[in-house]
mmCIF file of C-alpha atoms in Angstrom:
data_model
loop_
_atom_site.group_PDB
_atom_site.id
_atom_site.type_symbol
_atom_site.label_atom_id
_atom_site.label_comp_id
_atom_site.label_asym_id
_atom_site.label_seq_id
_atom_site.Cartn_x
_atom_site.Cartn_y
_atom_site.Cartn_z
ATOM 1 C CA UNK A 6 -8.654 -22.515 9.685
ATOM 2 C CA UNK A 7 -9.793 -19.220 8.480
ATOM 3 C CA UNK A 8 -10.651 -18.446 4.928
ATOM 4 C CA UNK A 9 -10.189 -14.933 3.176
ATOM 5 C CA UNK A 10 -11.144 -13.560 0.211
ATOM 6 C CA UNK A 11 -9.071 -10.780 -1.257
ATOM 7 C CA UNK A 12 -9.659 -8.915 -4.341
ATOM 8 C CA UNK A 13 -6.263 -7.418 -5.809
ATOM 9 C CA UNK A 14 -4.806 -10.012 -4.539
ATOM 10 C CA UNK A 15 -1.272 -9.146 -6.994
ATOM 11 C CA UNK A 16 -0.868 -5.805 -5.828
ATOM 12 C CA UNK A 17 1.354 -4.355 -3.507
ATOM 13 C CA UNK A 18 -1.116 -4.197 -0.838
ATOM 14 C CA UNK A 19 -2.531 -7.771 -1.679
ATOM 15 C CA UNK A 20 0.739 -9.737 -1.990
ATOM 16 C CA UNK A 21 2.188 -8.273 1.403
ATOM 17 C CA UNK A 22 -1.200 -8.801 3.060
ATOM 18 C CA UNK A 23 -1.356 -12.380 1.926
ATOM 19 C CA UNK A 24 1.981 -13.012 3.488
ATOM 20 C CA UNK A 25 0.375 -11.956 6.771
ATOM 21 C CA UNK A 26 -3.072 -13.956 6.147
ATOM 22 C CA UNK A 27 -0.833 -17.138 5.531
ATOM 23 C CA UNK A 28 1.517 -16.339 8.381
ATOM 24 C CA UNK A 29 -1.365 -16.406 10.745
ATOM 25 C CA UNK A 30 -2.761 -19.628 9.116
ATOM 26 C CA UNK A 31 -5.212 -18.606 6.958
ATOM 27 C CA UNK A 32 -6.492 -19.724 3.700
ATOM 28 C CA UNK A 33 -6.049 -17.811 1.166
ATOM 29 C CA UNK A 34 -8.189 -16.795 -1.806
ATOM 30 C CA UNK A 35 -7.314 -13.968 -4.542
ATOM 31 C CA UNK A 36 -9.286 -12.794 -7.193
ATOM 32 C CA UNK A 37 -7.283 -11.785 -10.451
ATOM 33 C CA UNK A 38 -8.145 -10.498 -13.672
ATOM 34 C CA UNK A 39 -7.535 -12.629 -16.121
ATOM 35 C CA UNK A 40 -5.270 -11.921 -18.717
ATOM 36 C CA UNK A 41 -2.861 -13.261 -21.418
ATOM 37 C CA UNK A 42 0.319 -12.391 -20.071
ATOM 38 C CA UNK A 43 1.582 -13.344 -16.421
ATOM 39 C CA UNK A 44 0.079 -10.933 -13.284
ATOM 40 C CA UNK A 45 1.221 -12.533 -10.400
ATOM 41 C CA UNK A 46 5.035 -11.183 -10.102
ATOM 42 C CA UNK A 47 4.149 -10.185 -6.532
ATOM 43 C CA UNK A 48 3.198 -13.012 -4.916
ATOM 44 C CA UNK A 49 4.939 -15.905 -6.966
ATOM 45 C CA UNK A 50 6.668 -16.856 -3.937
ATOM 46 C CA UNK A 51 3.573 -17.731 -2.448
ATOM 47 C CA UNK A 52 2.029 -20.190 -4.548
ATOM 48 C CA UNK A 53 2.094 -23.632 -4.350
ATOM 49 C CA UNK A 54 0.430 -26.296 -6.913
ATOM 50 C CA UNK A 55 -3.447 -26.237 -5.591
ATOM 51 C CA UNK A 56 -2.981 -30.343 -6.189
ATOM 52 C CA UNK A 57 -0.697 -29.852 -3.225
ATOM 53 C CA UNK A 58 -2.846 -31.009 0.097
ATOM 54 C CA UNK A 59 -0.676 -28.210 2.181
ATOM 55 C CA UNK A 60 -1.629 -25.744 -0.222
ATOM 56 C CA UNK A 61 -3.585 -23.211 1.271
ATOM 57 C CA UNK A 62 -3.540 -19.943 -1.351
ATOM 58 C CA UNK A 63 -5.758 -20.159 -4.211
ATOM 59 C CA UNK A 64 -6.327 -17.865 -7.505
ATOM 60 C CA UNK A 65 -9.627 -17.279 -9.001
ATOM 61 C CA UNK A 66 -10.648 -15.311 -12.231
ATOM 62 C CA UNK A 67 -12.617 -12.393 -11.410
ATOM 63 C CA UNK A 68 -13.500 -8.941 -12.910
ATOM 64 C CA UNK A 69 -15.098 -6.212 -10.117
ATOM 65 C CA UNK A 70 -17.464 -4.816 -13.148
ATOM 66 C CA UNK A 71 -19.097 -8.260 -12.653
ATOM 67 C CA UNK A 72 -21.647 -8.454 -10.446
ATOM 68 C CA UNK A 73 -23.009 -12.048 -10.588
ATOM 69 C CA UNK A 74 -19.535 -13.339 -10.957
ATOM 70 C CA UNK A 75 -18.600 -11.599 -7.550
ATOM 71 C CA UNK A 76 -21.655 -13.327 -6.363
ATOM 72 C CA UNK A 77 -20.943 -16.742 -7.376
ATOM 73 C CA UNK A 78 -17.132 -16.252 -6.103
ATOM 74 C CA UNK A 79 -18.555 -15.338 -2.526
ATOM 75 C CA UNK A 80 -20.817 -18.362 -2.407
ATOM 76 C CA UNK A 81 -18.368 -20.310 -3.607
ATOM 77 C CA UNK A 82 -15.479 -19.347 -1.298
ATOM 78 C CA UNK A 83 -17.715 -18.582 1.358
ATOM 79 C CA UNK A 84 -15.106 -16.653 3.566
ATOM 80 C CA UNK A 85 -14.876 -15.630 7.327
ATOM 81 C CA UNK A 86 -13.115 -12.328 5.724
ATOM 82 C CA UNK A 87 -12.741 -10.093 2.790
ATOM 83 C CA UNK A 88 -10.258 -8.027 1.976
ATOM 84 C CA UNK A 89 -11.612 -5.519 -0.516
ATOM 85 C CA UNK A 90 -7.960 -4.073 -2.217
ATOM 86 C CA UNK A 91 -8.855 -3.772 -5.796
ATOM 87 C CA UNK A 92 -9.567 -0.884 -8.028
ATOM 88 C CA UNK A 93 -7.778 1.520 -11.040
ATOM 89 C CA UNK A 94 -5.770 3.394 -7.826
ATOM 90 C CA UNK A 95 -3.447 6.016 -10.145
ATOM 91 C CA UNK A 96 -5.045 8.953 -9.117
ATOM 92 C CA UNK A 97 -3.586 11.117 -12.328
ATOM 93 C CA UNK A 98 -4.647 7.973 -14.480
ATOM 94 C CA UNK A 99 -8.121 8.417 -13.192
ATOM 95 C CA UNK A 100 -8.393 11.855 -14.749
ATOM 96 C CA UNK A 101 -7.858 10.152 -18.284
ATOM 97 C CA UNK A 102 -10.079 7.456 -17.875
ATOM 98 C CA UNK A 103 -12.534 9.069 -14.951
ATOM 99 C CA UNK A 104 -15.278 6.347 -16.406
ATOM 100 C CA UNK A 105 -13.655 3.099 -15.832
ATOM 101 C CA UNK A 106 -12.446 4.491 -12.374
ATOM 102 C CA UNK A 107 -15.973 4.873 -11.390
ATOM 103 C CA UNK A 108 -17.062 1.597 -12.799
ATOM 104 C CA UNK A 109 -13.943 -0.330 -11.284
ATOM 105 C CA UNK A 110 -12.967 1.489 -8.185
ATOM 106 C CA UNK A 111 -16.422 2.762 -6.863
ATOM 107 C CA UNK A 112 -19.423 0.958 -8.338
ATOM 108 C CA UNK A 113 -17.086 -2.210 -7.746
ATOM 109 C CA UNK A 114 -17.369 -2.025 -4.100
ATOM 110 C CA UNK A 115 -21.202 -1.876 -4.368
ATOM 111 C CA UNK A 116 -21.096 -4.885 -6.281
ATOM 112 C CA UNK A 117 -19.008 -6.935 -3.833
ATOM 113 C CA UNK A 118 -21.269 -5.695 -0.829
ATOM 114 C CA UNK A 119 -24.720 -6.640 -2.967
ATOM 115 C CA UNK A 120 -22.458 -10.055 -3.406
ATOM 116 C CA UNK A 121 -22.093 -10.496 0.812
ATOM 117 C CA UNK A 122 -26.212 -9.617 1.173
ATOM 118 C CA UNK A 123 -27.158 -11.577 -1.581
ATOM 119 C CA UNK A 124 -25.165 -14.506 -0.786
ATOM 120 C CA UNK A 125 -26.604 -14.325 2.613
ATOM 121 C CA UNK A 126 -23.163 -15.498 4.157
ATOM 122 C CA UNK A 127 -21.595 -14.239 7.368
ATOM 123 C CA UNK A 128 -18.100 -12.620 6.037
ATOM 124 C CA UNK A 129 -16.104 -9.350 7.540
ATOM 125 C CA UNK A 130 -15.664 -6.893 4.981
ATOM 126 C CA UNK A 131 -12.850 -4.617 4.861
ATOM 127 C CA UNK A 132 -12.949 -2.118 2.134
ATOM 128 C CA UNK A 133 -9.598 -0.034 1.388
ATOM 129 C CA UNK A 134 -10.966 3.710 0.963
ATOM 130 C CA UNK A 135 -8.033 6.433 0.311
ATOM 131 C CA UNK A 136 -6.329 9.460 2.235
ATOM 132 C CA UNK A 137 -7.071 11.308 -1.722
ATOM 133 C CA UNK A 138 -10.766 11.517 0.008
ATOM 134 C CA UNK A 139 -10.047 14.371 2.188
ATOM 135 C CA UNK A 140 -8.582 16.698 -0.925
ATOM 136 C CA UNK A 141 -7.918 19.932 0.508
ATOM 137 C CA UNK A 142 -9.687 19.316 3.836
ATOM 138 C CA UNK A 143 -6.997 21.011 5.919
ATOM 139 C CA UNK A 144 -4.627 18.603 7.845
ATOM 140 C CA UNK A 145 -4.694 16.690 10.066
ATOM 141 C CA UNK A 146 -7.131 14.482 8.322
ATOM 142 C CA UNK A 147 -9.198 11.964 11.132
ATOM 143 C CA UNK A 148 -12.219 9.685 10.657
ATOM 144 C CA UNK A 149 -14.546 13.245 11.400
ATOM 145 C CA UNK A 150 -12.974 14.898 8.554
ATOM 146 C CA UNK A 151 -15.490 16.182 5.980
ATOM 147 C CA UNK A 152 -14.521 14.435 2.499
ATOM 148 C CA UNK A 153 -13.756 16.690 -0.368
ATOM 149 C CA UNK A 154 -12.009 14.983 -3.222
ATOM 150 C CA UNK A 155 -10.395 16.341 -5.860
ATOM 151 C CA UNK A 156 -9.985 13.660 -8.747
ATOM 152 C CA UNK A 157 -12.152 10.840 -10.524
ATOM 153 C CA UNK A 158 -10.401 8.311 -8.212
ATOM 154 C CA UNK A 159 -11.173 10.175 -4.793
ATOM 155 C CA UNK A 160 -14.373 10.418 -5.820
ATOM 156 C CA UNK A 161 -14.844 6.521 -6.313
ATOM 157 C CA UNK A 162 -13.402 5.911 -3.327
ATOM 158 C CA UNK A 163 -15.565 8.355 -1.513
ATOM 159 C CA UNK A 164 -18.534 6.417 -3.432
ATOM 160 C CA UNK A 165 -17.382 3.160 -1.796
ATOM 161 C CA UNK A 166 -16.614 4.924 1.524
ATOM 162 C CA UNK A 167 -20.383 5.193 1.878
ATOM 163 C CA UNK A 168 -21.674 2.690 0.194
ATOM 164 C CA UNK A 169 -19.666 0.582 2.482
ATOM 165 C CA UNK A 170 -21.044 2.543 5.960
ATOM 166 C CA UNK A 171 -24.708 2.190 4.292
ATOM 167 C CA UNK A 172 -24.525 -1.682 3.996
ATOM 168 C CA UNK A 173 -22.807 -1.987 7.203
ATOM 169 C CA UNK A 174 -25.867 0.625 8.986
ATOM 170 C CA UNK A 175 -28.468 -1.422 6.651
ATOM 171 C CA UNK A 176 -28.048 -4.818 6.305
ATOM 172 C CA UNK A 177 -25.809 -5.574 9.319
ATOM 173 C CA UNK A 178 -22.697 -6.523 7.896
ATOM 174 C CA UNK A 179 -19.578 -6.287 9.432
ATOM 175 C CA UNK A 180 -18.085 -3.376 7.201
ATOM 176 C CA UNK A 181 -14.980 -1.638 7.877
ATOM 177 C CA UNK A 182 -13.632 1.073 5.893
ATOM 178 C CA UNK A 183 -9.810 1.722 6.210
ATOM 179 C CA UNK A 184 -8.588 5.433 5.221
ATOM 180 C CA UNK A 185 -4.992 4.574 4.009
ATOM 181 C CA UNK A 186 -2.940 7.263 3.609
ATOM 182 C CA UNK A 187 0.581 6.999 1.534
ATOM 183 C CA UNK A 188 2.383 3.498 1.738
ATOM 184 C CA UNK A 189 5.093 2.409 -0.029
ATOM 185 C CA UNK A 190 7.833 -0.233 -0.652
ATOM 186 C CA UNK A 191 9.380 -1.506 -3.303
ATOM 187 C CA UNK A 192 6.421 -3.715 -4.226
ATOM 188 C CA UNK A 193 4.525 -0.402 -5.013
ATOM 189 C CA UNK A 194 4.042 0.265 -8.857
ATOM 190 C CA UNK A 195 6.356 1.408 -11.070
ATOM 191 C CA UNK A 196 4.478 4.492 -12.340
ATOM 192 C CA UNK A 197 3.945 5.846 -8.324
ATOM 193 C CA UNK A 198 6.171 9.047 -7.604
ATOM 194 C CA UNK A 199 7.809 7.097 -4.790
ATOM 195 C CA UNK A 200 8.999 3.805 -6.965
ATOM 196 C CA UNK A 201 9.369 6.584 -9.715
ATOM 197 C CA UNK A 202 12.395 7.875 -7.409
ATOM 198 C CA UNK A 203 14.114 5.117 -6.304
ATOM 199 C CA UNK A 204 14.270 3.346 -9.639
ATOM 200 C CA UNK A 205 15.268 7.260 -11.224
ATOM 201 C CA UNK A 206 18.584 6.831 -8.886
ATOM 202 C CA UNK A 207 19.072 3.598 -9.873
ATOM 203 C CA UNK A 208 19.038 4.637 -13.572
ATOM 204 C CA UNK A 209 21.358 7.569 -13.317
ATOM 205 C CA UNK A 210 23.787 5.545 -11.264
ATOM 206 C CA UNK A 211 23.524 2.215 -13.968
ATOM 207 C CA UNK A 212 24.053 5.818 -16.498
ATOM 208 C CA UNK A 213 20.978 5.005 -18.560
ATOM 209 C CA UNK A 214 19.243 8.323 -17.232
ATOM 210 C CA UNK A 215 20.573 11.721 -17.159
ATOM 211 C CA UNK A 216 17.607 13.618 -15.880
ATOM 212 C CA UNK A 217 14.200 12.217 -13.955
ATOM 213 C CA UNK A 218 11.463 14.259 -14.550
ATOM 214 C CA UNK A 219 8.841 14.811 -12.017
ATOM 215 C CA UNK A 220 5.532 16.135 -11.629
ATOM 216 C CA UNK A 221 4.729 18.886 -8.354
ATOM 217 C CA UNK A 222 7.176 18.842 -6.261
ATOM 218 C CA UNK A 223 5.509 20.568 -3.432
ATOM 219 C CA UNK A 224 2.611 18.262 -3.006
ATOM 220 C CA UNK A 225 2.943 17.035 0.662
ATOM 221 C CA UNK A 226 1.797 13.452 1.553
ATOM 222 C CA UNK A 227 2.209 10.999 4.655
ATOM 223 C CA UNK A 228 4.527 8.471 3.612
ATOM 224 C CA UNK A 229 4.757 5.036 5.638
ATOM 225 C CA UNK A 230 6.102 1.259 5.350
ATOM 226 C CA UNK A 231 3.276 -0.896 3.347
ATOM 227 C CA UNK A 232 3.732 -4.165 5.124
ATOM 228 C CA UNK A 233 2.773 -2.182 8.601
ATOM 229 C CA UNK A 234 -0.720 -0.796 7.087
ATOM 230 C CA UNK A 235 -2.069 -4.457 5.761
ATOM 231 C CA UNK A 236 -1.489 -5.323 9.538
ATOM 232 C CA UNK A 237 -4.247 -2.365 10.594
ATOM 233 C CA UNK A 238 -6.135 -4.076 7.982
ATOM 234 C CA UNK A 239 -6.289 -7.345 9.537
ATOM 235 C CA UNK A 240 -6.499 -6.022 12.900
ATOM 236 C CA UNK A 241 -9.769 -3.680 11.760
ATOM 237 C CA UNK A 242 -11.383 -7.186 11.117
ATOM 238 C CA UNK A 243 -10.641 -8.581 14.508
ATOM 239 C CA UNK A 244 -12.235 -6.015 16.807
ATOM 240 C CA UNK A 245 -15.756 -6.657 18.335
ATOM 241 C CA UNK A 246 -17.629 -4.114 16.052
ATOM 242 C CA UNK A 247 -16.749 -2.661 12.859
ATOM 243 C CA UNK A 248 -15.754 1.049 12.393
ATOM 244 C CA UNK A 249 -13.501 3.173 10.020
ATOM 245 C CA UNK A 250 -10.114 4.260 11.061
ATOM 246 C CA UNK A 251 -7.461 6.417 9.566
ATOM 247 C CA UNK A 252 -3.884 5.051 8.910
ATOM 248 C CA UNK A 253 -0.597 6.676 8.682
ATOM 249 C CA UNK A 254 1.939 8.163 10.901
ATOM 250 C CA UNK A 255 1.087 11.527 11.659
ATOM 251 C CA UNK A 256 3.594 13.463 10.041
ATOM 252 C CA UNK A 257 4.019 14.475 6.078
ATOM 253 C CA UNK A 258 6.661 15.315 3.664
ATOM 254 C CA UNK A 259 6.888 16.609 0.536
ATOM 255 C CA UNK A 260 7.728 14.747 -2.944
ATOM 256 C CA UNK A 261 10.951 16.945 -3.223
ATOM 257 C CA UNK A 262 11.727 15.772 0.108
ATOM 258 C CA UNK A 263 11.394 12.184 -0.594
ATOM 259 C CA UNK A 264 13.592 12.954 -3.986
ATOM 260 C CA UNK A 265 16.236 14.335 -1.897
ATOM 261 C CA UNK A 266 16.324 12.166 0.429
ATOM 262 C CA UNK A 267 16.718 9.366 -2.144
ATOM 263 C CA UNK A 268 19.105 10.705 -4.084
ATOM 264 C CA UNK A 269 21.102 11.968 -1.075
ATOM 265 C CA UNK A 270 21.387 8.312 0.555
ATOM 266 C CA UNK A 271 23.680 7.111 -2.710
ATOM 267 C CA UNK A 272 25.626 10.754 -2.519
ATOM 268 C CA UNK A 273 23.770 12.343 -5.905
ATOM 269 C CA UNK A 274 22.244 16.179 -5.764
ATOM 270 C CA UNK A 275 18.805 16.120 -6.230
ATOM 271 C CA UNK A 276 18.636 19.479 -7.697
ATOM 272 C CA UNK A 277 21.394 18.405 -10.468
ATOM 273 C CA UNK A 278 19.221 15.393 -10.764
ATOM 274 C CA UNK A 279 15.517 16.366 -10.897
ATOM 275 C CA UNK A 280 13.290 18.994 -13.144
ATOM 276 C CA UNK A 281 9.712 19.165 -13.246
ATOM 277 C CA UNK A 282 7.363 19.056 -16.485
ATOM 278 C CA UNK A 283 3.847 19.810 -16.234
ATOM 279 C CA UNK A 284 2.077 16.743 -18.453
ATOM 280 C CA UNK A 285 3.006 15.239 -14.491
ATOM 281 C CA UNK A 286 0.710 17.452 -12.863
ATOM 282 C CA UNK A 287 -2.680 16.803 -12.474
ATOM 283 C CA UNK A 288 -5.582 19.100 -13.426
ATOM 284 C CA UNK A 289 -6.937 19.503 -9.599
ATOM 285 C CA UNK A 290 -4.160 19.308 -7.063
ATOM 286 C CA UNK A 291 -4.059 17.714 -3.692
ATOM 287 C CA UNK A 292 -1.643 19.990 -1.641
ATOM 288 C CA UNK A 293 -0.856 18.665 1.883
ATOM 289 C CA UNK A 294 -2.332 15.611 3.651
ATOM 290 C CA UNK A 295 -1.334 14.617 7.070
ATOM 291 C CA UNK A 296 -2.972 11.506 8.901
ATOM 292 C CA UNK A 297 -4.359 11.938 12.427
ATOM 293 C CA UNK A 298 -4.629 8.268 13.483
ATOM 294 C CA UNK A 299 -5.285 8.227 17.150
ATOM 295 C CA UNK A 300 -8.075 6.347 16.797
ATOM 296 C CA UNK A 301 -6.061 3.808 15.619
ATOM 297 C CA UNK A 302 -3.605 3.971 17.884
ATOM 298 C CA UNK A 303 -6.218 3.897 21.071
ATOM 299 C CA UNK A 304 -8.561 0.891 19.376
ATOM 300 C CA UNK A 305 -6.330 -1.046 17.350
ATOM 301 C CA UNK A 306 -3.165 -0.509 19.571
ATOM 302 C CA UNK A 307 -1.341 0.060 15.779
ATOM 303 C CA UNK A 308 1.713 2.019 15.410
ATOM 304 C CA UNK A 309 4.306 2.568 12.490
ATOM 305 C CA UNK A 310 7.751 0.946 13.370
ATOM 306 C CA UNK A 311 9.501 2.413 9.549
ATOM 307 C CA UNK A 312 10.387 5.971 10.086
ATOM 308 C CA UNK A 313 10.413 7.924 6.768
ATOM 309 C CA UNK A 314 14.169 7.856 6.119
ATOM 310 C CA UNK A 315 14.077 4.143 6.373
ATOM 311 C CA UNK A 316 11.486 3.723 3.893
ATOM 312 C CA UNK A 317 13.510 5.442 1.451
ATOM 313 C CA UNK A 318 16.519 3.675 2.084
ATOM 314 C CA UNK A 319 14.428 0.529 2.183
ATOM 315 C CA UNK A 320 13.503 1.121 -1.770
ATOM 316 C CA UNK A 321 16.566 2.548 -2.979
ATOM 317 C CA UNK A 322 18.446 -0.401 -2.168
ATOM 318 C CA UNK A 323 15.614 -2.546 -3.778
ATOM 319 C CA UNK A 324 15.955 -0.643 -6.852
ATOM 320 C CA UNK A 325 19.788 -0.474 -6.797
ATOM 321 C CA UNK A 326 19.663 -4.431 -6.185
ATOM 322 C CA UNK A 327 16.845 -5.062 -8.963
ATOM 323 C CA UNK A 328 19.421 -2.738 -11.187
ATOM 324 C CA UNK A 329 22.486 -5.175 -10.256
ATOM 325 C CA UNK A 330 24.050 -2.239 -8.441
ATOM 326 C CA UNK A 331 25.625 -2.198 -5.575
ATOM 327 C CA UNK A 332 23.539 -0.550 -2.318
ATOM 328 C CA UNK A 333 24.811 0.866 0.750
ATOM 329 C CA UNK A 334 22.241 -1.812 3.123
ATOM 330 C CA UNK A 335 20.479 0.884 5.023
ATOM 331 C CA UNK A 336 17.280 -0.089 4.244
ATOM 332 C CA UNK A 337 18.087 -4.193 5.058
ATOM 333 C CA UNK A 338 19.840 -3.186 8.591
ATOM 334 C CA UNK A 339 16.376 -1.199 9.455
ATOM 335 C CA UNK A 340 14.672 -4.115 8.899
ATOM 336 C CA UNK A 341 16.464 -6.025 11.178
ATOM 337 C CA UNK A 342 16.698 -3.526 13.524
ATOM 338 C CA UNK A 343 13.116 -3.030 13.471
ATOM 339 C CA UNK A 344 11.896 -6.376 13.286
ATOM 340 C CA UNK A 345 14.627 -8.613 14.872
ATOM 341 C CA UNK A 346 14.026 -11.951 13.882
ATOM 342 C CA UNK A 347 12.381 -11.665 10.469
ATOM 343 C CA UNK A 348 12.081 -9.213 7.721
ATOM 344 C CA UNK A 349 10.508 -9.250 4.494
ATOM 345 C CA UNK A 350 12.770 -8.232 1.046
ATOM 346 C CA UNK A 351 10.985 -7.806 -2.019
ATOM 347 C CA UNK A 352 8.876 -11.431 -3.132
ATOM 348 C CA UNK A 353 10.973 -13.065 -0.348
ATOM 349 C CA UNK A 354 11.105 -13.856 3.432
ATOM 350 C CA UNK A 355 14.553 -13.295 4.536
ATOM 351 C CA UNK A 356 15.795 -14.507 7.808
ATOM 352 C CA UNK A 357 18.830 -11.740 8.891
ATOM 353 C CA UNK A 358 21.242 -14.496 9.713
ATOM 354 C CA UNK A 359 20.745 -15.625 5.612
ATOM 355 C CA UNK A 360 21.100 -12.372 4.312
ATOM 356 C CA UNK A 361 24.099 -11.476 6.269
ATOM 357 C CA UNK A 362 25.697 -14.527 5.136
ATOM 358 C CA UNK A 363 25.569 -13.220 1.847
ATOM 359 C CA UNK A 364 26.795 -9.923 2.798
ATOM 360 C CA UNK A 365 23.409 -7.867 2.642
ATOM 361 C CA UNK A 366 23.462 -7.298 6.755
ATOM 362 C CA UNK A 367 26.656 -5.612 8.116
#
C-alpha cells in the first residue's frame, strides 16, 4: 500500500485529490491547521474513526511556517508521495497581506523540501505552482514561458517554482512542479469569482440578492473541471523522471463570459444582473492567460473531459441545490455522460443509477 502525504489536505484541490489517492488504494495522510472551529467540510465523507483497522486516511496538525514540525511529520509519516497543495492562494488577498503569503505560500515550500533532505527519506514531491506565474507573459503560456508575476501570491509561487527545480537539480529528489491554471467546481471557495457566480444566481433566484457585484470583467482565464487536474497531479508522480508540466485546456474565457453563461443556464440577463465596483480589482492586473499543455498531453497522455459550459452548469446546479432550489440537471447529466459509471457531486460519490432514482438524472 502506498502512503501520501498531502498538505491542504481540506481544500478543494486536497479533498478531490484524496478521493483519487484512496480510490487507487492509498493511504492517506493530511496535514491541517489546527483550529477551534471545524475545517474539514470537504472531505468529511472521507473519514473514518483512525481506531477503525480499514481506516486508511489520517489528519495531522501542521502549520507550513514550521519548519521542524514539517520535519518531524515527514519522518514520521515517511511517505512514498507528497502532495504539496497548501498555501494563502487568493491572489487579491495576497496584496493585503503580501507578508504572510510569502511566509505561507513560498518560504513554505522551502521548508517542506529542507523537511524531504533532512529527513533523508525517499518521497516524490509534487509541488502545486500557479498559471498567476506567467502575469502578462503573452498567451499561450507552456513550461518555456518566462515567469513574470504580477501579485504577492505569483510571486511566492514563482519562489517555490524554483526552489522546487533547485532541490530536485541539487539534492536529487524527485520534484515535480505542476503549473495549474484555473480549476473549479463547486468545492472551490466561496470568495473565488467562479463560486462567487454560481452562488450570486442562486441568491437572486432564492430573492435574497438583487445585484452581484464583480470585480474586472475582462480578465481572461482558462477555466477547467478540478477533479481532472488532481489526476495530472498524480500522474506527474508516476512517470520515470520528474519534470514540470502545464495544465489546462488550451482555450480561455473571460469572467463576463463565465457570468453570462451562468446566469443564462437558469434564463436570468447577466447584464440586468451584474455591475462592477473597483475595491474588486486588484492593484496589478493579470489580463489574459491561456494554457499550452502539450507537454502534458504527449508525456502524461492527460486530457480535459469537462468542456467549459459544463463546468458552469456543473456549479450552478450545486449552488441552486445547496440553496434548496430547484436546478435544471445539466451539470449532473454531463457527469454521467462524461464519466459513465461514476461521478462525483459535491462531498459525495454518486453512482448515476442512485441519483436518477431520486430524480437528479433525466
Amino acid at each position: 500500500m502506498k502512503r501520501a502525504l498531502i498538505t491542504g489536505i481540506t481544500g478543494q484541490d486536497g479533498s478531490y485529490l484524496a478521493e483519487l489517492l484512496l480510490d487507487k488504494g492509498y493511504e492517506v495522510h493530511g496535514m491541517i491547521r489546527r483550529a477551534s472551529t471545524f475545517n474539514t467540510r470537504r472531505i468529511d465523507h472521507l473519514y473514518r474513526d483512525p481506531h477503525d483497522a480499514d481506516s486508511r486516511l489520517f489528519l495531522h496538525y501542521g502549520d507550513l511556517a514550521g519548519a521542524e514540525q514539517l520535519t518531524d511529520l515527514v519522518y514520521t509519516v515517511k511517505p512514498d508521495e507528497i502532495y504539496h497543495l497548501g498555501a494563502q492562494s487568493h491572489v487579491k488577498v495576497s496584496f493585503d497581506m503580501p507578508q504572510h503569503t510569502a511566509l505561507v505560500t513560498g518560504l513554505g515550500t522551502t521548508h517542506l523540501l529542507d523537511a524531504i533532505r533532512r529527513s533523508g527519506i525517499t518521497t516524490r514531491f509534487y509541488n502545486a505552482a500557479s498559471s498567476e506565474m506567467f502575469g502578462d507573459a503573452p498567451p499561450p503560456q507552456h513550461e518555456r514561458t518566462p515567469l513574470a508575476p504580477r501579485s504577492p501570491y505569483a510571486a511566492a509561487k514563482a519562489y517555490g517554482f524554483w526552489m522546487s527545480r533547485m532541490y530536485r537539480d541539487a539534492y536529487g529528489i524527485f520534484a515535480c512542479n505542476g503549473m495549474l491554471f484555473n480549476h473549479e467546481s463547486p468545492r472551490r471557495g466561496e470568495i473565488f469569482v467562479t463560486r462567487k457566480i454560481t452562488r450570486g444566481v442562486a441568491a437572486i433566484l432564492a430573492g435574497k440578492l438583487k445585484r452581484l457585484y464583480l470585480g474586472n470583467l475582462d480578465a481572461e482565464r482558462d477555466w477547467g473541471y478540478a477533479p481532472e487536474y488532481v489526476e495530472a497531479m498524480w500522474l506527474m508522480l508516476q512517470q520515470e523522471r520528474p519534470d514540470d508540466y502545464v495544465i489546462g485546456t488550451g482555450a480561455s474565457r473571460s469572467v463576463r463570459e463565465f457570468a453570462e453563461a451562468a446566469f443564462a443556464y437558469v434564463g436570468l440577463d447577466a447584464r440586468e444582473c451584474v455591475e462592477t465596483d473597483s475595491r474588486y480589482f486588484r492593484p496589478l492586473e493579470v489580463q489574459r492567460l491561456r494554457a499550452d499543455p502539450a507537454r502534458a498531453r504527449e508525456r502524461l497522455g492527460w486530457a480535459p473531459r469537462i468542456t467549459f459550459d459544463e463546468l458552469v452548469r456543473i456549479m450552478v446546479d450545486a449552488d441552486l441545490e445547496a440553496a434548496g432550489l430547484p436546478h435544471p440537471g445539466g451539470g449532473r447529466r454531463a457527469l454521467v455522460e462524461k464519466f459513465g459509471a461514476w461521478h462525483r457531486w459535491q462531498g459525495s460519490v454518486t453512482t448515476p443509477l442512485a441519483a436518477a432514482e431520486r430524480g437528479d438524472v433525466d
